[in-house]
Amino acid sequence: MVNKLAKLEGLIYISGEDGISEDQLIEMLKLDADNLHELINQLSDKFNRDESAFTIIQYANKYRLATKEELDDLMKEYLKSDESISLTQTALEALTIIAYNQPITRVEVDDIRGVNSSKTVQRLLRQGLIETSGYKKVPGHPKLYKTTDNFLKLFGIKSLDELPKIENEILIKEEDYGGETSENNG
């Protein structure tokens, strides 16, 4: 039988980059706030005691796992290496949509794919295959994404003009999503 500490660790782990809110943890683990905080402290102590690579980060009433600061250089080195870039079918699908429709918002990627692409976009950002390229001039000013030079390098092409032509391309029409974009120069 799995104890509540293991359940807490599993929920925080599976939440990925987005993290999980305190309210969700309280509801799913059937705890009150004080008991949740006690469990979070126990888990944090466990990570420190076991010399684990992980730590718990709290932000905006959410919790997520991250690697400890001492490992930053090693993690960056790994993420920069070509061997570290493996693309799942989901990541390849999202990357293709971004490549053919850039600049594009994550919500526009979601609309084409028909599912939430938040974690996939975050992974592509971490892998250096896409980057932000400004904000769309619509309510909420969502980030726009485009491919990077690492994308070109990974696929062995010199420019986006070398992408294969696709019949019946799924393209985003600007009038469908509010039109104008703004560049982020900062």
Short mmCIF file of C-alpha atoms in Angstrom, two decimals:
data_model
loop_
_atom_site.label_atom_id
_atom_site.label_comp_id
_atom_site.label_asym_id
_atom_site.label_seq_id
_atom_site.Cartn_x
_atom_site.Cartn_y
_atom_site.Cartn_z
CA MET A 1 0.00 0.00 0.00
CA VAL A 2 1.34 3.41 -0.99
CA ASN A 3 1.51 5.99 1.79
CA LYS A 4 0.46 9.63 1.50
CA LEU A 5 4.08 10.81 1.20
CA ALA A 6 4.58 8.65 -1.89
CA LYS A 7 1.25 9.85 -3.30
CA LEU A 8 2.30 13.47 -2.74
CA GLU A 9 5.64 12.85 -4.47
CA GLY A 10 3.88 11.16 -7.40
CA LEU A 11 1.38 13.98 -7.85
CA ILE A 12 4.06 16.67 -7.76
CA TYR A 13 6.19 14.65 -10.18
CA ILE A 14 3.40 14.02 -12.69
CA SER A 15 2.37 17.70 -12.68
CA GLY A 16 5.61 18.53 -14.51
CA GLU A 17 6.57 22.12 -15.28
CA ASP A 18 3.07 23.41 -14.55
CA GLY A 19 3.14 22.21 -10.96
CA ILE A 20 0.11 21.30 -8.87
CA SER A 21 -1.87 23.65 -6.68
CA GLU A 22 -2.18 23.31 -2.94
CA ASP A 23 -5.96 23.03 -3.34
CA GLN A 24 -5.60 20.13 -5.79
CA LEU A 25 -3.24 18.34 -3.41
CA ILE A 26 -5.58 18.86 -0.47
CA GLU A 27 -8.51 17.53 -2.45
CA MET A 28 -6.72 14.54 -3.99
CA LEU A 29 -4.92 13.47 -0.83
CA LYS A 30 -7.91 14.26 1.39
CA LEU A 31 -5.86 16.38 3.80
CA ASP A 32 -6.17 19.74 5.48
CA ALA A 33 -3.64 22.49 4.77
CA ASP A 34 -1.62 21.86 7.94
CA ASN A 35 -1.23 18.13 7.19
CA LEU A 36 -0.28 18.91 3.58
CA HIS A 37 2.42 21.35 4.70
CA GLU A 38 3.74 18.74 7.13
CA LEU A 39 3.92 16.17 4.32
CA ILE A 40 5.63 18.64 1.99
CA ASN A 41 8.23 19.33 4.69
CA GLN A 42 8.75 15.57 5.16
CA LEU A 43 9.21 15.10 1.42
CA SER A 44 11.65 18.01 1.25
CA ASP A 45 13.59 16.52 4.19
CA LYS A 46 13.60 13.13 2.44
CA PHE A 47 15.12 14.69 -0.69
CA ASN A 48 17.83 16.37 1.42
CA ARG A 49 18.50 13.29 3.59
CA ASP A 50 18.70 10.83 0.68
CA GLU A 51 21.00 13.11 -1.30
CA SER A 52 18.37 13.13 -4.02
CA ALA A 53 18.75 15.18 -7.19
CA PHE A 54 15.36 16.76 -6.55
CA THR A 55 13.96 19.60 -4.55
CA ILE A 56 10.45 20.98 -4.19
CA ILE A 57 9.78 24.47 -5.49
CA GLN A 58 6.78 26.44 -4.27
CA TYR A 59 5.43 29.33 -6.33
CA ALA A 60 2.03 31.00 -6.68
CA ASN A 61 0.36 28.46 -4.35
CA LYS A 62 1.72 25.59 -6.49
CA TYR A 63 4.39 22.95 -6.03
CA ARG A 64 6.68 21.29 -8.56
CA LEU A 65 9.82 19.21 -8.60
CA ALA A 66 13.09 20.57 -9.90
CA THR A 67 16.68 19.45 -9.86
CA LYS A 68 18.86 20.99 -7.19
CA GLU A 69 20.89 24.08 -8.09
CA GLU A 70 24.13 22.15 -7.64
CA LEU A 71 23.20 20.13 -10.73
CA ASP A 72 22.41 23.10 -13.01
CA ASP A 73 25.65 22.96 -15.01
CA LEU A 74 25.35 19.22 -15.59
CA MET A 75 21.68 19.50 -16.62
CA LYS A 76 22.43 22.37 -19.02
CA GLU A 77 25.26 20.38 -20.56
CA TYR A 78 22.95 17.42 -21.09
CA LEU A 79 20.17 19.52 -22.59
CA LYS A 80 22.60 21.12 -25.05
CA SER A 81 23.94 17.81 -26.33
CA ASP A 82 22.44 16.49 -29.55
CA GLU A 83 22.01 13.04 -27.99
CA SER A 84 19.59 14.45 -25.42
CA ILE A 85 17.05 15.51 -28.02
CA SER A 86 14.55 12.79 -28.54
CA LEU A 87 11.17 13.64 -29.96
CA THR A 88 8.02 11.78 -29.10
CA GLN A 89 5.24 11.63 -31.65
CA THR A 90 3.45 14.34 -29.65
CA ALA A 91 6.52 16.61 -29.62
CA LEU A 92 7.15 16.04 -33.33
CA GLU A 93 3.52 16.89 -34.10
CA ALA A 94 3.63 20.14 -32.09
CA LEU A 95 7.03 21.06 -33.55
CA THR A 96 5.74 20.52 -37.09
CA ILE A 97 2.74 22.76 -36.42
CA ILE A 98 5.02 25.48 -35.04
CA ALA A 99 7.48 25.16 -37.93
CA TYR A 100 4.81 25.53 -40.60
CA ASN A 101 2.74 28.22 -38.86
CA GLN A 102 5.28 30.37 -37.02
CA PRO A 103 4.95 32.61 -35.22
CA ILE A 104 2.14 30.82 -33.41
CA THR A 105 0.66 30.77 -29.91
CA ARG A 106 0.36 27.67 -27.79
CA VAL A 107 -3.44 27.94 -27.92
CA GLU A 108 -3.29 27.93 -31.71
CA VAL A 109 -1.16 24.78 -31.54
CA ASP A 110 -3.79 23.31 -29.18
CA ASP A 111 -6.57 24.19 -31.63
CA ILE A 112 -4.82 22.40 -34.50
CA ARG A 113 -3.87 19.35 -32.43
CA GLY A 114 -7.17 19.21 -30.56
CA VAL A 115 -5.42 18.70 -27.20
CA ASN A 116 -3.53 20.78 -24.65
CA SER A 117 0.10 21.22 -25.74
CA SER A 118 1.40 23.14 -22.75
CA LYS A 119 3.83 20.50 -21.48
CA THR A 120 4.98 19.67 -25.00
CA VAL A 121 5.71 23.33 -25.78
CA GLN A 122 7.62 23.65 -22.48
CA ARG A 123 9.72 20.60 -23.38
CA LEU A 124 10.47 21.98 -26.85
CA LEU A 125 11.54 25.26 -25.22
CA ARG A 126 13.85 23.41 -22.80
CA GLN A 127 15.34 21.44 -25.68
CA GLY A 128 16.06 24.70 -27.50
CA LEU A 129 14.03 23.74 -30.57
CA ILE A 130 11.59 26.65 -30.22
CA GLU A 131 11.73 30.08 -28.61
CA THR A 132 9.40 32.97 -27.89
CA SER A 133 9.26 35.60 -30.59
CA GLY A 134 6.99 38.23 -29.13
CA TYR A 135 3.39 38.52 -28.06
CA LYS A 136 0.19 38.44 -30.07
CA LYS A 137 -1.85 41.66 -30.02
CA VAL A 138 -5.01 40.03 -28.70
CA PRO A 139 -6.51 39.99 -25.19
CA GLY A 140 -4.10 38.31 -22.80
CA HIS A 141 -1.13 38.94 -25.13
CA PRO A 142 -0.15 35.26 -25.47
CA LYS A 143 3.44 34.39 -26.31
CA LEU A 144 4.31 33.60 -29.90
CA TYR A 145 6.65 30.72 -30.66
CA LYS A 146 9.01 30.05 -33.53
CA THR A 147 11.67 27.47 -34.31
CA THR A 148 15.35 28.05 -33.52
CA ASP A 149 18.64 27.44 -35.24
CA ASN A 150 18.86 24.23 -33.17
CA PHE A 151 15.70 23.08 -34.98
CA LEU A 152 17.40 23.65 -38.33
CA LYS A 153 20.54 21.86 -37.13
CA LEU A 154 18.59 18.87 -35.77
CA PHE A 155 16.79 18.38 -39.07
CA GLY A 156 19.84 19.15 -41.22
CA ILE A 157 18.35 22.09 -43.10
CA LYS A 158 19.73 25.58 -43.72
CA SER A 159 16.43 27.47 -43.66
CA LEU A 160 12.72 26.95 -43.26
CA ASP A 161 12.42 27.20 -47.04
CA GLU A 162 13.87 23.68 -47.16
CA LEU A 163 10.95 22.21 -45.20
CA PRO A 164 9.03 19.73 -47.32
CA LYS A 165 5.95 21.16 -48.95
CA ILE A 166 2.76 19.74 -47.52
CA GLU A 167 -0.41 19.38 -49.53
CA ASN A 168 -3.44 20.71 -47.69
CA GLU A 169 -1.25 22.50 -45.15
CA ILE A 170 -3.01 23.42 -41.94
CA LEU A 171 -2.26 27.10 -41.69
CA ILE A 172 -3.52 29.60 -39.20
CA LYS A 173 -5.21 32.57 -40.79
CA GLU A 174 -4.49 35.80 -38.95
CA GLU A 175 -8.10 36.93 -39.17
CA ASP A 176 -9.10 33.78 -37.25
CA TYR A 177 -7.01 34.83 -34.24
CA GLY A 178 -7.08 38.58 -34.04
CA GLY A 179 -4.60 39.54 -36.69
CA GLU A 180 -1.58 41.50 -35.62
CA THR A 181 1.48 40.42 -33.74
CA SER A 182 4.07 42.39 -31.81
CA GLU A 183 7.74 41.65 -31.62
CA ASN A 184 9.42 41.20 -28.26
CA ASN A 185 12.69 43.07 -28.42
CA GLY A 186 13.66 42.44 -24.84
#
